[in-house]
Short mmCIF file of C-alpha atoms and ligand atoms in Angstrom, two decimals:
data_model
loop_
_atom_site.label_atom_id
_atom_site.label_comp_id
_atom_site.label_asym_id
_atom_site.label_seq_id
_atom_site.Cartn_x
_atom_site.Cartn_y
_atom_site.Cartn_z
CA UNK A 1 137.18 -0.56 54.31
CA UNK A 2 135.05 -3.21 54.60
CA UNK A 3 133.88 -5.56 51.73
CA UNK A 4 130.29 -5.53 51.45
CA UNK A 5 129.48 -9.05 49.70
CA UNK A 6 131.69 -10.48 51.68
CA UNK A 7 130.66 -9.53 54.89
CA UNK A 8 126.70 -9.97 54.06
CA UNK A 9 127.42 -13.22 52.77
CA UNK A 10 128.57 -14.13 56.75
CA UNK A 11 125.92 -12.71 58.04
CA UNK A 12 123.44 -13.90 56.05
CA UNK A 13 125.03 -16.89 57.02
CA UNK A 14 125.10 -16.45 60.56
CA UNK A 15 120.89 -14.69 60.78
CA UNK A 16 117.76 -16.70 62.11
CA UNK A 17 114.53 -15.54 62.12
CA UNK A 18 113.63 -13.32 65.39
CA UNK A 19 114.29 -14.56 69.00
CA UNK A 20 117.19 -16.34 68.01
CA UNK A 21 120.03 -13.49 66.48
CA UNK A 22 122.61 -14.53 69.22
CA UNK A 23 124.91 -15.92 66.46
CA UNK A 24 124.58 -12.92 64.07
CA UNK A 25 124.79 -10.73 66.93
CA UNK A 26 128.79 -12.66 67.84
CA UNK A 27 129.61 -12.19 64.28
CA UNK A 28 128.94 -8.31 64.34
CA UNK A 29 130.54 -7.99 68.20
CA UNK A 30 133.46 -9.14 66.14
CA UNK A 31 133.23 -7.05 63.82
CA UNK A 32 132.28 -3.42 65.92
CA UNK A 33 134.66 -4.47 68.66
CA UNK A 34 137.38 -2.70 67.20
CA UNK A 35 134.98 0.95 67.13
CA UNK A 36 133.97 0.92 70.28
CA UNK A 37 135.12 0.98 74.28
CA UNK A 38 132.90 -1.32 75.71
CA UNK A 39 129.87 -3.47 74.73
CA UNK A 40 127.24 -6.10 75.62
CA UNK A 41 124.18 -8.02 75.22
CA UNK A 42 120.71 -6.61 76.68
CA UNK A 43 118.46 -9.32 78.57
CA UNK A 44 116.72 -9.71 75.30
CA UNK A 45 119.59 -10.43 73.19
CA UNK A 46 120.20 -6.98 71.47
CA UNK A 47 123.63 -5.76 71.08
CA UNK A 48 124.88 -2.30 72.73
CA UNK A 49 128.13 -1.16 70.84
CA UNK A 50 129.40 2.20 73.70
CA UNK A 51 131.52 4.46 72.20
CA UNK A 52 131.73 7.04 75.25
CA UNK A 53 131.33 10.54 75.04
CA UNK A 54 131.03 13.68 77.72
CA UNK A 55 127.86 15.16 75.44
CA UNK A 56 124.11 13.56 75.29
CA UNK A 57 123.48 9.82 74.64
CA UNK A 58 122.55 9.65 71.49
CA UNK A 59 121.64 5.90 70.05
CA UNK A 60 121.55 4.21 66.38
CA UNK A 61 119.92 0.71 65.69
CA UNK A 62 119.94 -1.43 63.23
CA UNK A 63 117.94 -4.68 63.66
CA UNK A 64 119.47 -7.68 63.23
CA UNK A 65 116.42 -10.53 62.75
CA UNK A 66 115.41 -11.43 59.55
CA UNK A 67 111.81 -12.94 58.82
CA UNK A 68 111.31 -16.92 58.54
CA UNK A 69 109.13 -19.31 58.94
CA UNK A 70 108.28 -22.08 61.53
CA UNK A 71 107.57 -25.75 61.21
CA UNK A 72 103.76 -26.16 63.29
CA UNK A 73 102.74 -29.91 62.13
CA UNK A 74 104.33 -32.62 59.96
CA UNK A 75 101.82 -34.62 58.02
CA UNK A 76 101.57 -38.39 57.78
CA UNK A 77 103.41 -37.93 54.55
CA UNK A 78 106.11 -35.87 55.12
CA UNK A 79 104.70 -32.83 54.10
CA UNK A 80 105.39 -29.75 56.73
CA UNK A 81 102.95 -27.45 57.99
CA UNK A 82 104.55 -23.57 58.94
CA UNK A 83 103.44 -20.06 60.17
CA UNK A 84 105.43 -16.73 59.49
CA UNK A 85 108.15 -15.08 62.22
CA UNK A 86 107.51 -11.38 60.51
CA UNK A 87 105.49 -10.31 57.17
CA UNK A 88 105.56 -12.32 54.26
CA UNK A 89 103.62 -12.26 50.97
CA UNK A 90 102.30 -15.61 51.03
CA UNK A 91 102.15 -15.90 47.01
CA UNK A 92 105.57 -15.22 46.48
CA UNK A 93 106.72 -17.77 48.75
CA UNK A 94 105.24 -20.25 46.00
CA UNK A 95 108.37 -22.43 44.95
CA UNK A 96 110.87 -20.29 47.61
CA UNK A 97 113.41 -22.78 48.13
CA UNK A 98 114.30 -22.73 52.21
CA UNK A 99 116.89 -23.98 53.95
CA UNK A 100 116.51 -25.24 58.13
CA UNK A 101 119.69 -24.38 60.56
CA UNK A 102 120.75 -27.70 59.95
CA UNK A 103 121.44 -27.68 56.86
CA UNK A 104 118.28 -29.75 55.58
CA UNK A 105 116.48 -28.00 52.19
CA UNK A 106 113.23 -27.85 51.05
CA UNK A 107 110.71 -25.84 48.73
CA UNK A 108 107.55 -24.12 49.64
CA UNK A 109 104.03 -25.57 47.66
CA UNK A 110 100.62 -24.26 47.43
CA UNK A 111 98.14 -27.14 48.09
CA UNK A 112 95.90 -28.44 45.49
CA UNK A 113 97.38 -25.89 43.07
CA UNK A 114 94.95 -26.78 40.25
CA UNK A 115 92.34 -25.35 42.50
CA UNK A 116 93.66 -22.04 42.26
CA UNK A 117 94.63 -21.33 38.53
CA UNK A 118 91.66 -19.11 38.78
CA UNK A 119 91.66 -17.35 41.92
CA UNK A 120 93.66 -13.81 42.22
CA UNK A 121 97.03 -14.04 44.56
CA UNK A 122 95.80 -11.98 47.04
CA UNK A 123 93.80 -14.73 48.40
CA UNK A 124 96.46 -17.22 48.94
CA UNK A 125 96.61 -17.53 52.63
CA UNK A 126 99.74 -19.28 54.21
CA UNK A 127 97.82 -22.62 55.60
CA UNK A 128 97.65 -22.93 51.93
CA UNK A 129 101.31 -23.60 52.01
CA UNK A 130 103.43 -26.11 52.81
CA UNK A 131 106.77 -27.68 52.41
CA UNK A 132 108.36 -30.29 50.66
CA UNK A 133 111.80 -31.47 52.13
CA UNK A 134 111.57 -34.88 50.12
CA UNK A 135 110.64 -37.08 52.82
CA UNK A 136 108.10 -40.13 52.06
CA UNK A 137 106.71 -40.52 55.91
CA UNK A 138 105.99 -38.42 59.01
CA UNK A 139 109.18 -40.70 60.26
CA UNK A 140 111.22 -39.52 57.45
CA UNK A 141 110.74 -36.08 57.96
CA UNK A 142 110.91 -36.25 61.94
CA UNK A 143 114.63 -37.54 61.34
CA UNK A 144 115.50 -34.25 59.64
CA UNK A 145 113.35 -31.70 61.23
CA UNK A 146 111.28 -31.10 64.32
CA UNK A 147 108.45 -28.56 65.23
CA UNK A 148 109.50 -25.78 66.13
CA UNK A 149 112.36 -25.74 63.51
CA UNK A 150 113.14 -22.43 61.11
CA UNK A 151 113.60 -22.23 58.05
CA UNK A 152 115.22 -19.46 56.40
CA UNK A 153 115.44 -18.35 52.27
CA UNK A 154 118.11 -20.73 50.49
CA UNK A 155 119.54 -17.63 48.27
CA UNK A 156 122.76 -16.01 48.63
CA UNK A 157 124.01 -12.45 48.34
CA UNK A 158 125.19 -11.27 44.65
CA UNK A 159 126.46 -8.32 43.32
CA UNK A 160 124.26 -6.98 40.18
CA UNK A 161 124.97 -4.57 37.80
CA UNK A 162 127.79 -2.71 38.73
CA UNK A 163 126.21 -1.00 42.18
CA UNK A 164 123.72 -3.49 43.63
CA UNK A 165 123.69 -5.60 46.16
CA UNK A 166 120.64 -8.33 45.57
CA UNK A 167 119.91 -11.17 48.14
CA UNK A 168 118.21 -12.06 51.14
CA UNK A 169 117.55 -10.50 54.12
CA UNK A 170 119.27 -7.07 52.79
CA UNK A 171 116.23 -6.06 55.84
CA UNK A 172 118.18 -5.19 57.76
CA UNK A 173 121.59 -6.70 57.60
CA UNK A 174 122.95 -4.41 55.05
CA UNK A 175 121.91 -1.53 57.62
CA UNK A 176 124.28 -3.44 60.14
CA UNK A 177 126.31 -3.04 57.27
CA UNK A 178 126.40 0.67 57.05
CA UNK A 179 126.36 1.07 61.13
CA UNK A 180 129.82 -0.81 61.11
CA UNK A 181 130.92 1.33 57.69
CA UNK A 182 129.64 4.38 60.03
CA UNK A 183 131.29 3.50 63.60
CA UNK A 184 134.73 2.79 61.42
CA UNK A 185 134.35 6.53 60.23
CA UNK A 186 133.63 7.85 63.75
CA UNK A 187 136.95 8.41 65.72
CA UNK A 188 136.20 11.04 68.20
CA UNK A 189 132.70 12.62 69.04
CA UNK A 190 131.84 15.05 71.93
CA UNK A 191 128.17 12.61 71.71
CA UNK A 192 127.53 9.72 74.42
CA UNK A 193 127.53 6.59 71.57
CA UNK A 194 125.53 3.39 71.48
CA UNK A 195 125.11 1.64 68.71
CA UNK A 196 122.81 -0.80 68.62
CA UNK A 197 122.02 -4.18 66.82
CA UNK A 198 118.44 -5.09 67.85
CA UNK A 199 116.65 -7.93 68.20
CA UNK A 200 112.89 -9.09 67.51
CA UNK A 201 112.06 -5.78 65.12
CA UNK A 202 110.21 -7.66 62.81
CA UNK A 203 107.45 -9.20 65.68
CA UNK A 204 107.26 -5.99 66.58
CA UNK A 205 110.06 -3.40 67.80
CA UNK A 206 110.75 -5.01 70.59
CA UNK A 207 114.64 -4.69 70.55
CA UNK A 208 114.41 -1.48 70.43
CA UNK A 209 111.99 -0.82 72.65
CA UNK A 210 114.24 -2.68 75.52
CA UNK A 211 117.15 -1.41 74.44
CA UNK A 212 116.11 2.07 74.30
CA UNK A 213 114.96 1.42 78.55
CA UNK A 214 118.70 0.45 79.21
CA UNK A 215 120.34 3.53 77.58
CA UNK A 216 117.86 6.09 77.96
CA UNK A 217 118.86 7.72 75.30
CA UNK A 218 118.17 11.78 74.27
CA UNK A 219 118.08 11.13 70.58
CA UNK A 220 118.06 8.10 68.31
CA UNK A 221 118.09 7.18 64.53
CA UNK A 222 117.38 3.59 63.49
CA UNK A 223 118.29 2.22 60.29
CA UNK A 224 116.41 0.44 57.92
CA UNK A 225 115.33 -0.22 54.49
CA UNK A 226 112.28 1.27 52.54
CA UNK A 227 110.25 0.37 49.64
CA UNK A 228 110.72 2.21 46.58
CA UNK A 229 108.84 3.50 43.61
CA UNK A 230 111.00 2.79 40.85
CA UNK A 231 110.25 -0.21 39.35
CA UNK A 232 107.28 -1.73 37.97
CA UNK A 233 106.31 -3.78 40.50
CA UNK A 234 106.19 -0.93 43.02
CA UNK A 235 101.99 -0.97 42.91
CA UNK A 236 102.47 2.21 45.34
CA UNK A 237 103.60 6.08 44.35
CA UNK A 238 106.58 6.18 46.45
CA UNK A 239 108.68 8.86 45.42
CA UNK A 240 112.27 7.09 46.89
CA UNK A 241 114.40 5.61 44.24
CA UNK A 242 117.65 2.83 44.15
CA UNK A 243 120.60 4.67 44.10
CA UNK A 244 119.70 8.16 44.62
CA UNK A 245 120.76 8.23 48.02
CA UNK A 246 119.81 7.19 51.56
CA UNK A 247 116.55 8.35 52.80
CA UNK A 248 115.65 10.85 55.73
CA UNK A 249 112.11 9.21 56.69
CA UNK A 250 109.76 11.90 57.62
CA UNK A 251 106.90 9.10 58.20
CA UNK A 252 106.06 5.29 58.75
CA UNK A 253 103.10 3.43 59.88
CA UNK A 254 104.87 2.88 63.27
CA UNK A 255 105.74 6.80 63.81
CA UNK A 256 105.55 10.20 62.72
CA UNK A 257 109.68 11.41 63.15
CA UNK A 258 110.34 14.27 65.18
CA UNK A 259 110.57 17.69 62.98
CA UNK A 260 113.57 18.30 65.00
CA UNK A 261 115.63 15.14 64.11
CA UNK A 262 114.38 15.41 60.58
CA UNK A 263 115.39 19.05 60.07
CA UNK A 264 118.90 17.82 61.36
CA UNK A 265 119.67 15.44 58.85
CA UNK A 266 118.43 16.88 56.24
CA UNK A 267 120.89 19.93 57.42
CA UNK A 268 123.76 17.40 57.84
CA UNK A 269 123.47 15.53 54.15
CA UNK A 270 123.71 18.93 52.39
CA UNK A 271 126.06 20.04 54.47
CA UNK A 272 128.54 17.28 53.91
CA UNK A 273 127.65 17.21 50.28
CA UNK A 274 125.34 13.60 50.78
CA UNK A 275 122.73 12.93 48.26
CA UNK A 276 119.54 11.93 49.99
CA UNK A 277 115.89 11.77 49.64
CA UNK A 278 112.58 12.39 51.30
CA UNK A 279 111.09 9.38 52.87
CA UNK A 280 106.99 8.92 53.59
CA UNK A 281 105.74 4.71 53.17
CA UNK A 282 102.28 4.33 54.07
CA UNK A 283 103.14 0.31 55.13
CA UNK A 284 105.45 -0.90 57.59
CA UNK A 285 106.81 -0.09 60.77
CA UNK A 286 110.56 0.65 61.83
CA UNK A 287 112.79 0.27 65.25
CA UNK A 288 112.51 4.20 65.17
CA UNK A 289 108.80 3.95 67.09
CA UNK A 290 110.46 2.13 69.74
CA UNK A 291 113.31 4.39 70.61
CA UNK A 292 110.73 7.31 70.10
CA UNK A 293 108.09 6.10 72.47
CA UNK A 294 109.99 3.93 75.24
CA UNK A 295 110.13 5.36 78.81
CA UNK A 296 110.13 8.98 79.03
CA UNK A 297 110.61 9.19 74.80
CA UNK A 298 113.20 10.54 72.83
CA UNK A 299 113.92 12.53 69.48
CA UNK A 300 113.85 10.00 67.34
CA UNK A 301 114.11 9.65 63.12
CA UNK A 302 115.02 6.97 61.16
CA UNK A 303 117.59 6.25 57.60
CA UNK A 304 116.65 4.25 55.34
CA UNK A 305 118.75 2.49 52.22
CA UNK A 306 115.79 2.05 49.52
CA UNK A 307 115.44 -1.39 48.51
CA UNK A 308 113.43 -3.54 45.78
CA UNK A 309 111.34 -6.29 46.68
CA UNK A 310 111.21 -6.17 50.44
CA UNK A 311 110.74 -9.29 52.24
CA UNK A 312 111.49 -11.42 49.09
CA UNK A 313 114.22 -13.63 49.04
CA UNK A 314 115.76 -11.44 46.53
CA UNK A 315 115.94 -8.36 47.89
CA UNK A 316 117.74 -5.73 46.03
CA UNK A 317 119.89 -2.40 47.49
CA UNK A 318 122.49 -0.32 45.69
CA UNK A 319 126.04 -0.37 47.36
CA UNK A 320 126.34 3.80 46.80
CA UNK A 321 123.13 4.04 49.18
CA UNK A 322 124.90 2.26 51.93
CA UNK A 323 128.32 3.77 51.28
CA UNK A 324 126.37 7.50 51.58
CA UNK A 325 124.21 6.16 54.32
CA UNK A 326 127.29 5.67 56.53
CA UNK A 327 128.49 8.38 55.70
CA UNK A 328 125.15 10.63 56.26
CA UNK A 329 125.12 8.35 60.26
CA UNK A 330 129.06 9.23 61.08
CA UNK A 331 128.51 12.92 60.42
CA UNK A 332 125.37 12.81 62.38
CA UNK A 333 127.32 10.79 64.84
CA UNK A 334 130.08 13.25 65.14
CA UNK A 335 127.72 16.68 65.43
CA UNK A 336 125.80 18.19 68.03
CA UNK A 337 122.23 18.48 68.07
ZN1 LIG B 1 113.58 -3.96 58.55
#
């Protein structure tokens, strides 16, 4: 069984921001290698975990790339300038405390704050921003970081309560979580397996969509979080909850899931006794559009483990969801469609 703080704590460790996952994506060969017969790295840097089968190739993915953000300009005084890798909420970055792959620390601002005391948040734009790593001079700061450098949220993984799992970057590496809790509960199938740990899903999919070229597969879940209704903050009637169970998404922005691959989870959670719930979100896109609409297409769905405050650097995801999530993707593994 594998421990879940631990293991998110090393990969949290181990994430950049898109276009550069080859370090998470050693960690987690490590970790599959044992579940699977052979594997490798796409062109694009996505990992293919093969667990061979005589039936249809059937294909999971999980993205591995967190968001971040990327030093454009350092200022005379030592001030950087940045742009987003992937969706953030440029208020709440306000006083995010970042960290750069070298170790160096620093804190997001909002220029000229006393200018805005009176304008709504909604308005905050990220040139806005900037950040503060405590250098005095543009020589200062071009000792400890260059353009082009990423910076990553300085928070770690905690356990709240007695079920939650709260921390950064739970999008999407506690799915990789619950694809290795799933392949180590998958022994023998009569399905052709790949499971996959994309790249580059938050610019856009595009792990999956060149992963899903090399396998061609006939059907294909990807596994994400989703925003949920439950809590105050929520703005949005989403009727998903923490805790209640994995989703079966029926509908994103990025895709409307086949009826077909719906129908058959739904069929395979009662049928195994796991809790789950209906998924619609009316923002946000998931890896499942990819494997649905690359090459000739595939049936494609997508399971989500609800989550609080997406794309925060606290996000928040109970550790029941991902144990039932693995379980709901190894007995979807191990059936027929
Ligand atoms: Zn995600």
């Amino acid at each position: 069984m594998l421990n879940i703080l631990e293991i998110q704590t090393k990969l949290v460790e181990a994430a950049l921001p898109s276009g550069h996952e080859r370090a998470c994506g050693e960690l987690l060969a490590e970790l599959a290698k044992p579940y699977c017969d052979e594997m490798w790295f796409t062109p694009t840097g996505s990992l293919v975990c093969h667990r061979k089968g005589p039936g249809k190739r059937l294909m999971f993915a999980a993205h591995m790339d967190v968001i971040g953000l990327i030093v454009t300009n350092i200022s005379e005084q030592g001030y950087l300038s940045f742009t987003n890798i992937g969706g953030h909420n440029p208020a709440a970055l306000i006083h995010t405390t970042v960290r750069f792959e070298n170790g160096v620390r620093g804190i997001v601002k909002l220029k000229n704050q006393g200018d805005w005391a009176e304008k709504p948040a909604s308005s905050i734009t990220l040139p806005d921003l900037y950040i503060d790593i405590a250098a005095t001079s543009r020589e200062e700061a071009e000792s400890m970081v260059a353009l082009g450098d990423l910076a990553m949220f300085d928070t770690k993984p905690a356990i709240v309560g007695d079920d939650c799992l709260m921390g950064p970057y739970c999008d999407d590496l506690a799915s990789c979580i619950v694809l290795l809790m799933a392949m180590e509960q998958v022994d023998k199938s009569d399905n052709d397996i790949y499971y996959v740990f994309t790249v580059q899903e938050e610019v856009g999919l595009k792990g999956a969509i060149t992963s899903t070229a090399c396998i061609e597969p006939h059907f294909g879940i990807a596994i994400d979080v989703c925003p949920t209704g439950d809590d105050l903050s929520a703005g949005q009637e989403i009727p998903v909850a923490v805790g209640k169970g994995p989703t079966v998404k029926i509908k994103d922005v990025s895709v409307i899931c086949s009826p077909k691959m719906v129908a058959f989870m739904q069929v395979t959670a009662e049928e195994h006794g796991i809790p789950y719930q209906n998924e619609i979100i009316l923002g946000g896109g998931t890896d499942t559009a990819g494997i649905m609409h690359t090459g000739k297409g595939a049936i494609a769905g997508c399971m989500s483990i609800p989550c609080r405050n997406v794309h925060s650097p606290r996000e928040l995801v109970s550790i029941r969801d991902m144990e039932n999530g693995a379980k709901l993707i190894a007995a979807c593994a191990k059936t027929t469609m």
